[in-house]
Coordinates of C-alpha atoms and ligand atoms in Angstrom, one line a residue:
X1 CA -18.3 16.6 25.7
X2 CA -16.4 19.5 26.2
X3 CA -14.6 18.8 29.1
X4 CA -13.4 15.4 29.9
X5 CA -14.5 14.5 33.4
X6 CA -12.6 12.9 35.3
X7 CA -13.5 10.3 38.1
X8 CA -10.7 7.6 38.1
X9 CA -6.6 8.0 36.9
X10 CA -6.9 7.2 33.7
X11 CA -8.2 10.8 33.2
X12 CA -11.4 9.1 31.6
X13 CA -15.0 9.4 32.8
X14 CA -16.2 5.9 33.4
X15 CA -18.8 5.0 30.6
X16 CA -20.6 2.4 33.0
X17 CA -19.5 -0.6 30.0
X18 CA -17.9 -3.9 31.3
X19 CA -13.6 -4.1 31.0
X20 CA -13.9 -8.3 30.5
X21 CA -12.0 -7.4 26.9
X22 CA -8.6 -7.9 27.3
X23 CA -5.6 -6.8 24.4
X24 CA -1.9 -7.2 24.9
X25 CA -2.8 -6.9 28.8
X26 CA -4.7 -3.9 28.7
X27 CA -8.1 -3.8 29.8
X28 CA -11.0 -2.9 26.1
X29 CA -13.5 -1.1 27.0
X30 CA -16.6 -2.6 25.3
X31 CA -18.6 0.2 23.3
X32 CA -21.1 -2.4 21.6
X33 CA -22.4 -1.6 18.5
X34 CA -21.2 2.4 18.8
X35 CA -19.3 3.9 16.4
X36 CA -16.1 6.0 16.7
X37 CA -15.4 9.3 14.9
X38 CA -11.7 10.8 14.4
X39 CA -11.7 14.2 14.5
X40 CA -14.4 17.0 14.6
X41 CA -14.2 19.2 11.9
X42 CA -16.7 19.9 9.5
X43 CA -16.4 15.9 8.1
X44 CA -16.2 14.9 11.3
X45 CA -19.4 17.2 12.8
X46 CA -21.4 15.8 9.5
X47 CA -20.7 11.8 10.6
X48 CA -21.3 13.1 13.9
X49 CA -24.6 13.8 13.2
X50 CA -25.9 11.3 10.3
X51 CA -24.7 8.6 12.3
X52 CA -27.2 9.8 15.2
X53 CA -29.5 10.3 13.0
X54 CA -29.8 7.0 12.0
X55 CA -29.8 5.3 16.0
X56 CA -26.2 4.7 16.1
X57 CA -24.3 5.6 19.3
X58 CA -21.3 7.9 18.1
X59 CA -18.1 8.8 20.5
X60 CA -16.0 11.5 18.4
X61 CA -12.5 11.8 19.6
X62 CA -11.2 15.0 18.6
X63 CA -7.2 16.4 19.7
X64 CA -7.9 20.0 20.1
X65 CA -10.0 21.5 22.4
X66 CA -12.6 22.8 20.1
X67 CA -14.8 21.9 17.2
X68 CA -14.2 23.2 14.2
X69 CA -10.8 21.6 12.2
X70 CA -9.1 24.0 10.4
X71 CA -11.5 26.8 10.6
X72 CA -10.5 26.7 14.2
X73 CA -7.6 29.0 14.0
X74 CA -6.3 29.3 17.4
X75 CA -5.7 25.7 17.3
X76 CA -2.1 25.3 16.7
X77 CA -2.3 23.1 13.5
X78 CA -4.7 25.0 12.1
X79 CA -3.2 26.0 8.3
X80 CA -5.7 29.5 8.3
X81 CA -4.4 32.8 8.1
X82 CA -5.9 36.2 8.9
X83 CA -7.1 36.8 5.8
X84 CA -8.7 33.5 5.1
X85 CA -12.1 33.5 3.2
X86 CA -14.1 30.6 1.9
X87 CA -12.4 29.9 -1.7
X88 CA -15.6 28.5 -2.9
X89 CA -18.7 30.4 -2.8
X90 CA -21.2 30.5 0.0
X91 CA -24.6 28.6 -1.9
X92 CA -22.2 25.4 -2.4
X93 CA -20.3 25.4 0.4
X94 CA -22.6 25.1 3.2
X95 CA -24.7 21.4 4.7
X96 CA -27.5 20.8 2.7
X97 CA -29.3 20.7 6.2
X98 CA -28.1 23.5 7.4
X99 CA -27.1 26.5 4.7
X100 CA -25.0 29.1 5.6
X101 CA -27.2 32.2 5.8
X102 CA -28.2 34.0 3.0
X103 CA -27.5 37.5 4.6
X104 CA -23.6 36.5 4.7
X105 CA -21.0 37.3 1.9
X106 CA -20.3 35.3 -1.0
X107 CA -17.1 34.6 0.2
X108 CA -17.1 34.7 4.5
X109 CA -14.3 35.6 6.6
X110 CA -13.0 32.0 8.1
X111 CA -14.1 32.9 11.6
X112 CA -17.9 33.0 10.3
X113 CA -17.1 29.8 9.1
X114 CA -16.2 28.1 12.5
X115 CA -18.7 29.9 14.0
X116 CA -20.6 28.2 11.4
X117 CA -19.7 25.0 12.5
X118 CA -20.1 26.0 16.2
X119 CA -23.7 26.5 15.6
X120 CA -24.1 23.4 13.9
X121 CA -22.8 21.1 16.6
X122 CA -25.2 22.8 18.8
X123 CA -28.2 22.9 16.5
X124 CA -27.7 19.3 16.4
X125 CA -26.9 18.7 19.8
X126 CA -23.4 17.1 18.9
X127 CA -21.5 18.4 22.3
X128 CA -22.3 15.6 24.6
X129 CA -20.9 13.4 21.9
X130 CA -17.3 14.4 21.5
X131 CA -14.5 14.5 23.6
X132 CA -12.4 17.2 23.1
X133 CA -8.4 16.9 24.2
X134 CA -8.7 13.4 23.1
X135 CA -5.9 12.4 20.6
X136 CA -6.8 8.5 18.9
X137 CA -2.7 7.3 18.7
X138 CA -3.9 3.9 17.3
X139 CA -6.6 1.7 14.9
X140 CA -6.4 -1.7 15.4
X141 CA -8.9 -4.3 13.8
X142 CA -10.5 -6.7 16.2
X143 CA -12.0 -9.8 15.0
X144 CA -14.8 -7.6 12.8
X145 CA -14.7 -4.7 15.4
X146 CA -12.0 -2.7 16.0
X147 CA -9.8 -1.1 18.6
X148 CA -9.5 2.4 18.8
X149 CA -6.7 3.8 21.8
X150 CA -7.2 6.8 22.7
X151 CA -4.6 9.6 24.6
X152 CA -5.6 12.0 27.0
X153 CA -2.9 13.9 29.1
X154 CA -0.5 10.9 28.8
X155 CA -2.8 8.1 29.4
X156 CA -4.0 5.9 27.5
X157 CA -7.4 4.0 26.9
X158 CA -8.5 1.5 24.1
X159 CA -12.3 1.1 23.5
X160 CA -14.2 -1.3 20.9
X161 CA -15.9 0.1 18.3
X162 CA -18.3 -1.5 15.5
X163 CA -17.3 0.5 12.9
X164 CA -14.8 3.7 13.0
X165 CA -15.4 6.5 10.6
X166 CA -11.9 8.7 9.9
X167 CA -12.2 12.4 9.4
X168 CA -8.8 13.6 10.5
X169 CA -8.2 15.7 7.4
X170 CA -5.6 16.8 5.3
X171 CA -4.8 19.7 5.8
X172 CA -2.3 20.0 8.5
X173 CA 0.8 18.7 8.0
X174 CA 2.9 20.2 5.6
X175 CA 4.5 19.0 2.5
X176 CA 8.0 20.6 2.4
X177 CA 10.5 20.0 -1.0
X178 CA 13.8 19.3 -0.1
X179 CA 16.1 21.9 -1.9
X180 CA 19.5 21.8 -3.0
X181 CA 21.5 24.6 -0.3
X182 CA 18.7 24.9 1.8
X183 CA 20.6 23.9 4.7
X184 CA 23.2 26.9 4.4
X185 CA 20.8 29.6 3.0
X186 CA 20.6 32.1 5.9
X187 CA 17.2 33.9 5.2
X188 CA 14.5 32.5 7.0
X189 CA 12.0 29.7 5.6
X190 CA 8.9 28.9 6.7
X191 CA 5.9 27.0 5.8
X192 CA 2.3 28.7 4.3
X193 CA 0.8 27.0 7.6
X194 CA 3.1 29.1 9.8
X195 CA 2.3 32.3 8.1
X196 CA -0.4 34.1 10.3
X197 CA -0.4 37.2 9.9
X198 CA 0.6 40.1 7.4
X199 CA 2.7 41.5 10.2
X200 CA 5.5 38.6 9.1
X201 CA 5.7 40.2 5.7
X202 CA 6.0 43.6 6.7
X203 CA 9.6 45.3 5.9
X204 CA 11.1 41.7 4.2
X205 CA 11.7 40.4 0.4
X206 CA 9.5 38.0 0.4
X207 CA 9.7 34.8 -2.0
X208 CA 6.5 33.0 -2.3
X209 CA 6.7 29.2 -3.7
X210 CA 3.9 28.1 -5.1
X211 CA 1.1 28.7 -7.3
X212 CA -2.0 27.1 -4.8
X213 CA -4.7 29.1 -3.6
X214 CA -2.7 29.5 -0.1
X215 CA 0.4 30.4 -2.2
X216 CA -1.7 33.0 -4.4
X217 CA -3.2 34.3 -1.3
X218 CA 0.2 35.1 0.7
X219 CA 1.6 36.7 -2.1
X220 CA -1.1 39.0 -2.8
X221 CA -0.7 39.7 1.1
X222 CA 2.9 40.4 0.4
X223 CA 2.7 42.7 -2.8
X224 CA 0.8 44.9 -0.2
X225 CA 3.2 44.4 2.8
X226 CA 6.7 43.8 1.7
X227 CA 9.3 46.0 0.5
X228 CA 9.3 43.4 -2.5
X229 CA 7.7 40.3 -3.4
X230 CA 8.6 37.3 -5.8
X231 CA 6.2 34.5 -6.7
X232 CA 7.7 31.2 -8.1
X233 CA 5.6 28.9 -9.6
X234 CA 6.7 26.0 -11.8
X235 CA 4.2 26.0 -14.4
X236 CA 1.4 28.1 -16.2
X237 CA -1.9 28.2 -14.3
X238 CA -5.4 29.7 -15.0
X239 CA -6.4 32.5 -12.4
X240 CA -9.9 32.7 -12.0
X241 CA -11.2 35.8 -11.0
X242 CA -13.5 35.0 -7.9
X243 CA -16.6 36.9 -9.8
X244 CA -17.6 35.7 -13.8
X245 CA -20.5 37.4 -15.3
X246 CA -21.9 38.6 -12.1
X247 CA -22.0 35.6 -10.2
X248 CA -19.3 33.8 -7.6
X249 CA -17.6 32.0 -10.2
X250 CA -18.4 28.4 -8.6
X251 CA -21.7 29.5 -9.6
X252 CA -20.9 29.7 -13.3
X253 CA -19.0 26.5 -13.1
X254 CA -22.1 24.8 -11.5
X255 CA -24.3 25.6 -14.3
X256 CA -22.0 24.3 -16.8
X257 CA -21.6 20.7 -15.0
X258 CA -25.3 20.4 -14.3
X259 CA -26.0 21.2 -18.0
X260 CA -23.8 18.0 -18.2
X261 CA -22.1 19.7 -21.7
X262 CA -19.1 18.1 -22.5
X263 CA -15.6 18.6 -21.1
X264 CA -14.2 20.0 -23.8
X265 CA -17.0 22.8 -24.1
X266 CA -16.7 23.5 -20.3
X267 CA -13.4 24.2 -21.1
X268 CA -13.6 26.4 -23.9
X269 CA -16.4 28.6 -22.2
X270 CA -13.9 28.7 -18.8
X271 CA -11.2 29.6 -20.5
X272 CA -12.9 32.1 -23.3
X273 CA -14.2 33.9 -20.1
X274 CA -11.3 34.3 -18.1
X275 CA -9.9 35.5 -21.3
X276 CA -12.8 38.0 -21.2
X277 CA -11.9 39.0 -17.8
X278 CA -8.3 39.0 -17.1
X279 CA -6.9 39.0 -20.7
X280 CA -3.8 37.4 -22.0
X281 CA -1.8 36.0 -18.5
X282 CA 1.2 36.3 -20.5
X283 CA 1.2 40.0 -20.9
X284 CA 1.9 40.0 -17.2
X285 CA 5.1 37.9 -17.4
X286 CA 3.1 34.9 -16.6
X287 CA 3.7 31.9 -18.0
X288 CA 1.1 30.3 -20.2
X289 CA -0.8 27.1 -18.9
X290 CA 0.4 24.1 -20.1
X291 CA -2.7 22.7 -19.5
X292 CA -6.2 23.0 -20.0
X293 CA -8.7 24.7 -17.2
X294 CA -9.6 22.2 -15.0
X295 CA -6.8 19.9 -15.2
X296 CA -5.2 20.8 -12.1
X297 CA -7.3 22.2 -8.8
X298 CA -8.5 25.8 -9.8
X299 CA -7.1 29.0 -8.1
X300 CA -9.8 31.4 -7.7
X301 CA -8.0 34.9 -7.1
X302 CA -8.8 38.4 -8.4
X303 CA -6.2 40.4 -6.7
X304 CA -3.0 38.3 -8.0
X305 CA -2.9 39.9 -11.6
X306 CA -3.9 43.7 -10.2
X307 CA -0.5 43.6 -8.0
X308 CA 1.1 42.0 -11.0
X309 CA -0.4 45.1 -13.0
X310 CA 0.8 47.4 -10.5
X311 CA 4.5 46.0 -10.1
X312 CA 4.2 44.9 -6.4
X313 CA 4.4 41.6 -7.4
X314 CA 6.8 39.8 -9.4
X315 CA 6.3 36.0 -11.0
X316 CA 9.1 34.0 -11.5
X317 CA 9.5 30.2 -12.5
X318 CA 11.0 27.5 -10.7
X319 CA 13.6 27.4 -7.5
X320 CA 16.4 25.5 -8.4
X321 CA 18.3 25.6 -5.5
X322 CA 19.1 27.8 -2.7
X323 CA 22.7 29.4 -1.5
X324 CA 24.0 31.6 1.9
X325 CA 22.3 34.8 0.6
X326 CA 20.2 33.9 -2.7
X327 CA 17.8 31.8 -4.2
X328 CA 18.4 30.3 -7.9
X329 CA 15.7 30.0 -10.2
X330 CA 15.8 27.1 -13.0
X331 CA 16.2 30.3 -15.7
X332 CA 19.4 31.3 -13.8
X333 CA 18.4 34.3 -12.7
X334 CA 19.3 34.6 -8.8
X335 CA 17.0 36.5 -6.4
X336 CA 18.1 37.7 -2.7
X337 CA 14.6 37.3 -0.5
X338 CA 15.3 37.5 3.1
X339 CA 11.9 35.6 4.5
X340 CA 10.4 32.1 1.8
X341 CA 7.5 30.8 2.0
X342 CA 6.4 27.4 1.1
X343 CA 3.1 27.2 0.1
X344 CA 3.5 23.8 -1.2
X345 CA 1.0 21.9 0.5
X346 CA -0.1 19.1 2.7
X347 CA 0.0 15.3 3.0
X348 CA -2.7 13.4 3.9
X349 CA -1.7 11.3 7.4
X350 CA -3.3 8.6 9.0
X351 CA -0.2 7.4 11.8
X352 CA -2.6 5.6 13.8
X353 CA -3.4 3.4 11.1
X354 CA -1.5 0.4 9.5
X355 CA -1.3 1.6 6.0
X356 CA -2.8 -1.6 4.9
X357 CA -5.9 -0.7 6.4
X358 CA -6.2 2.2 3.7
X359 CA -4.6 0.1 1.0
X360 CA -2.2 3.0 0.8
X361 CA 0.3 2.8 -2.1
X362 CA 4.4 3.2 -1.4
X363 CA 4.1 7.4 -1.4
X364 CA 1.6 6.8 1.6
X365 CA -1.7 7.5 -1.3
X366 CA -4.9 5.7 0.4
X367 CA -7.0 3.9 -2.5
X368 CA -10.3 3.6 -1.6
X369 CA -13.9 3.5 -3.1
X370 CA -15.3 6.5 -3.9
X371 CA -12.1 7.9 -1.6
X372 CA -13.9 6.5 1.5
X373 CA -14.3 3.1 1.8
X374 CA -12.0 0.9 1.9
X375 CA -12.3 -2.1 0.3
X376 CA -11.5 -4.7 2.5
X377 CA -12.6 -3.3 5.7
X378 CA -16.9 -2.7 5.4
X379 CA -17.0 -0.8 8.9
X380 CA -13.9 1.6 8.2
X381 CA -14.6 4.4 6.6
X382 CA -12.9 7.8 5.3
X383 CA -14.6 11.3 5.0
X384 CA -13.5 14.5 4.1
X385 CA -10.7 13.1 1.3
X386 CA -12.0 14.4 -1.8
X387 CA -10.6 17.9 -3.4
X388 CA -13.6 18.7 -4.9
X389 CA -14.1 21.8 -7.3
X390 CA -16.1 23.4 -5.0
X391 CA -17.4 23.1 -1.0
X392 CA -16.5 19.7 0.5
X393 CA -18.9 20.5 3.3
X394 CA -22.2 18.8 1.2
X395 CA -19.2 16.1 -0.1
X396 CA -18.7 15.1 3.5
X397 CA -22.4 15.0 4.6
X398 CA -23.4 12.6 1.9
X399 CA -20.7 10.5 2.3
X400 CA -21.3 10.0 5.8
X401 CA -25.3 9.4 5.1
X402 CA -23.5 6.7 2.7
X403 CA -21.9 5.2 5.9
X404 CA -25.2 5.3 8.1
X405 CA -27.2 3.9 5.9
X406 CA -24.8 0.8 5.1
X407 CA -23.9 0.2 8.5
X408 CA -27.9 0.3 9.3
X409 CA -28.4 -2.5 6.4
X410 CA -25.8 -4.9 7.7
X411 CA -28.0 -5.3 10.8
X412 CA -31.6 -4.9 9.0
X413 CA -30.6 -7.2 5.5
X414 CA -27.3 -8.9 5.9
X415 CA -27.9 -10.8 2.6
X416 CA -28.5 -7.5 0.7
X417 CA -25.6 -6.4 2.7
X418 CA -23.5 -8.7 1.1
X419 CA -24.2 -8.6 -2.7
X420 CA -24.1 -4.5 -2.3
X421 CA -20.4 -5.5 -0.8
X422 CA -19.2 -7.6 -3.4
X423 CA -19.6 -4.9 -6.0
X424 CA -17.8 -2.4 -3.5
X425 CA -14.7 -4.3 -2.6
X426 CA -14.4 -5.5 -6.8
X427 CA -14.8 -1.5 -7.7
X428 CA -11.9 -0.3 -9.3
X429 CA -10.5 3.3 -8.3
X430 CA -12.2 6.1 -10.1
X431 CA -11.1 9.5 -11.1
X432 CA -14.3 11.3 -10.9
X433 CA -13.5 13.9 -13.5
X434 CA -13.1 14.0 -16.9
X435 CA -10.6 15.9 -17.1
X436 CA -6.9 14.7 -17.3
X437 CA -5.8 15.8 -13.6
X438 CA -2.2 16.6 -13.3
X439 CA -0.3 13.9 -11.4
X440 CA 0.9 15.7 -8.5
X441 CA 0.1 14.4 -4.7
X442 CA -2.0 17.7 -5.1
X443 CA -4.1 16.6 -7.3
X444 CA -4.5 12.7 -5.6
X445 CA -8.0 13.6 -4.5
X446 CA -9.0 15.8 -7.5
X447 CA -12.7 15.2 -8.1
X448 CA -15.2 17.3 -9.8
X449 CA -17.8 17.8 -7.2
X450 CA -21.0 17.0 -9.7
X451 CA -19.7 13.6 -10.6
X452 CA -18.3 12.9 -7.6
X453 CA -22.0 13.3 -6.4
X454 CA -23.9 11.4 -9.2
X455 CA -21.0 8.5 -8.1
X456 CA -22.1 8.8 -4.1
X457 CA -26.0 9.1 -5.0
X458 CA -25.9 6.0 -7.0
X459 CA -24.9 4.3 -3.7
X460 CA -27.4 6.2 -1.5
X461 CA -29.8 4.9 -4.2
X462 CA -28.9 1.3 -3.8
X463 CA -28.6 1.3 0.2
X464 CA -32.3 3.6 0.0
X465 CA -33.9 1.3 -1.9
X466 CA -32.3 -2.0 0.1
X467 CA -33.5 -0.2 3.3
Ligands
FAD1 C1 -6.5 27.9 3.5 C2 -7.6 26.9 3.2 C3 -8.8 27.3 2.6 C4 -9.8 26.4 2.3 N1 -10.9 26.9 1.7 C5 -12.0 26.0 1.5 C6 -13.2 26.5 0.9 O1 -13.3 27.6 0.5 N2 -14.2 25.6 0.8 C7 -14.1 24.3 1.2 O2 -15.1 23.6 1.1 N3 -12.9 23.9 1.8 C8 -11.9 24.7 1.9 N4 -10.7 24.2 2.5 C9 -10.6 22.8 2.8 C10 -10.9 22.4 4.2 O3 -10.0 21.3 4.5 C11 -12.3 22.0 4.5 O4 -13.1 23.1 4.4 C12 -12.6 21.4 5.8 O5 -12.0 22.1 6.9 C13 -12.3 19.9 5.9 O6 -12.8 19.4 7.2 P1 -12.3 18.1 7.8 O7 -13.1 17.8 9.0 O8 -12.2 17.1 6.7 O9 -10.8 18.4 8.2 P2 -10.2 19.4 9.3 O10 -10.9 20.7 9.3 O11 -8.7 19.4 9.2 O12 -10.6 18.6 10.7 C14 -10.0 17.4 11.1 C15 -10.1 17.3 12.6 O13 -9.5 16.1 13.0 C16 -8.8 16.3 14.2 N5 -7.8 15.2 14.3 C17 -6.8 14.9 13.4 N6 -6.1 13.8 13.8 C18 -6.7 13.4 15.0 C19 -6.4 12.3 15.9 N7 -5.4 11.5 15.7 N8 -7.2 12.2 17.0 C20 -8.2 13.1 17.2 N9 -8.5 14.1 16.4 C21 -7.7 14.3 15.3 C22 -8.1 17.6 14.0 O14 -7.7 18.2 15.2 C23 -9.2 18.4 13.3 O15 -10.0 19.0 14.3 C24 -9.7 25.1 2.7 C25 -8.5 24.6 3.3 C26 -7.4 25.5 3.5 C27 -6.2 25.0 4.2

């Protein structure tokens, strides 16, 4: 719904369902066997719809007051900047229902990519299923069903659910190291998901931290529009041009992990050809990866080693702390940049969830099977989690066709049900790469996207044939 209407004070449109539930002295309003969505960004959007698509009554809360997530940019918390293009290519990053068109670039501008999404919620006829300004401040179980409360201009409502898919994703609040000085350093610091616009750099010595694609991005924005421009990273990486022989470079990738040829000959070939096409990193002052390609999340950027080439860019390593006018870097070598910024990430963030629920670890890291499902609760579910190697769009689809179909053999084959449980909540937590993934909170959701996949599939499989 895009507005909510209104027609009593709780700011709520009555939904016609019986109050008789009672929790803590508030009035539960009785949703049956619907299901609840968090959130309606693109995971959100795909439950959204495969949950429908299977007979299930679906109510989406979503905070903002448009569809969209991230791509939404003139939502406050939205982490995307001007210049923000898909980072993985077109062909792979789009709904397997619903392709982005083939007239568009490789690489679209992020506002084709909400409109994107726009268009899908209304191809699907999603709108009269979401509320929009509606912010879910709390999860609770409820004897099998669970209790989702929900706040809208101050008031709060709690509603019963059957199951509750989560797709609040995790990209939004910002992972911030705590340096030594920071407090008395009188430049100013912000965060990559406050940097808008190129207009910020304009005029100011600009220190980037980190070596992510956000952190990339910014300071190729900066080579361009500040009077100078640093770029700390802590380690080697390997820059991927966004183009290998011809193709989007996803592409090339793609081939190589549907050939199924072993790790250790993807990683020769991806590294021989970045070889081919950048050179040695190290004759641009870059340091050289301490690890192999695709051990940590890959940075697709052409532009970062042409400003390097052209001395409007300078990398440094590590910060290792900060004083009134300078920043020290781990080689002693002390820099004076008047504006930092922190491109250092995100956290994931469920507050309205005990962290039990997600079996989260003491650093706040959810496990869960196949990074959705957690193992103790069969009608909770998580989408949108994985940091796949490519487009998490077809990721979140199939996971949520995972959920529908599960949910649907509960009611039609509880026996089934159970067996395909038990081997669920025994499944131990899976990497889904081969590769040895750095251990970073970066890297918690690290999956290559073809095995990650073949692991999903195998359950659609079993809950297909069960059906
Ligand atoms: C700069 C950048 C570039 C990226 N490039 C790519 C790319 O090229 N390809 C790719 O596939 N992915 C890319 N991503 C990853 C991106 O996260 C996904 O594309 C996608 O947006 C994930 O969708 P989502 O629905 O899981 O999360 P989001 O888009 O973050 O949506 C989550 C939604 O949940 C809502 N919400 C959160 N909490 C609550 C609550 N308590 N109550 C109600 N609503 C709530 C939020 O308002 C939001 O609308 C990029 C990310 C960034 C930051």
């Amino acid at each position: 719904m895009w507005g909510v209407p209104v027609d009593d004070d709780s700011g709520y449109e009555s939904t016609g369902v019986t109050t008789t539930l009672w929790r803590g002295g508030r009035p539960v309003y009785d949703r049956g066997k619907a299901v609840c969505v968090i959130g309606a960004g693109a995971s959100g959007l795909a439950a959204v719809k495969n949950l429908l698509e299977q007979g299930f009554a679906v109510d989406c809360y979503e905070r903002e007051t448009g569809v969209g997530g991230l791509w939404n940019w003139r939502q406050d918390r939205s982490p995307v900047y001007a210049s923000t293009h898909l980072i993985s290519s077109r062909s792979g990053s789009g709904y397997p229902d619903f392709p982005m068109p083939d007239d568009w670039p490789d690489y679209p501008h992020h506002t084709k990519v909400h409109g994107y999404l726009e268009r899908y919620a209304e191809h699907f006829g999603l709108r009269e299923h979401i509320w929009l300004g509606s912010e879910v401040v709390r999860v609770e179980p409820a004897d099998g069903d669970w209790d989702v409360t929900t706040r809208v201009g101050g008031h709060e409502r709690t509603s019963r659910y059957a199951a509750v898919v989560v797709a609040n994703g995790h990209h939004w609040s910002p992972k911030t190291p705590a340096y030594d000085g920071i407090a008395e350093y009188r430049g100013t610091v912000i965060h990559a998901s406050a940097y808008k616009d190129p207009a910020q750099l304009r005029g100011r010595k600009v220190l980037v931290i980190g070596g992510g694609n956000t952190g990339c991005d910014i300071a190729v924005e900066a080579a361009q529009q500040a009077t100078r421009c640093w770029h700390s990273t802590r380690r080697g990486y390997w820059y991927t041009p966004k183009y290998l022989l011809g193709r989007p470079t996803d592409q090339a990738n793609e081939l190589t992990a549907l050939l199924r040829l072993p790790l250790r000959v993807r990683q020769w070939f991806g590294q021989r050809e970045i070889r081919r096409a950048v050179g040695d990193l190290g004759r641009f002052g870059l340091p050289k990866p301490d690890h192999k390609i695709y051990e940590t999340h890959p940075i697709v950027n052409s532009q970062l080693v042409y400003h390097i080439g052209h001395g409007d860019l300078e990398p440094v390593g590590d910060v290792a702390r900060f004083d009134r006018n300078s920043v020290l870097l781990r080689d002693d070598r002390e820099i004076e940049p008047d504006l930092v910024i922190m491109a250092t990430g995100y956290l994931p963030r469920f507050e309205f969830l005990a962290p039990e629920l997600l079996a989260a670890d003491a650093d706040g890291r959810p496990h869960l099977h196949l990074h959705a499902f957690p193992r103790q609760y069969p009608t909770l579910f998580v989408t949108g989690l994985p940091q796949p190697d490519g487009g998490i769009f077809p990721i979140a689809h199939w996971q949520s066709v995972a959920f529908a179909r599960w949910l649907r053999l509960r009611e039609t084959d509880p026996q089934r049900a159970a067996t395909f449980w038990t081997s669920i909540a025994g499944a131990p937590d899976q990497r889904f790469t081969q590769a040895k993934v750095a251990d970073s909170t970066r890297h918690w959701f690290e999956v290559n996207h073809v095995v990650y996949l073949r692991a999903l599939q195998h359950v659609l499989d079993e809950l297909e044939v069960a059906k």
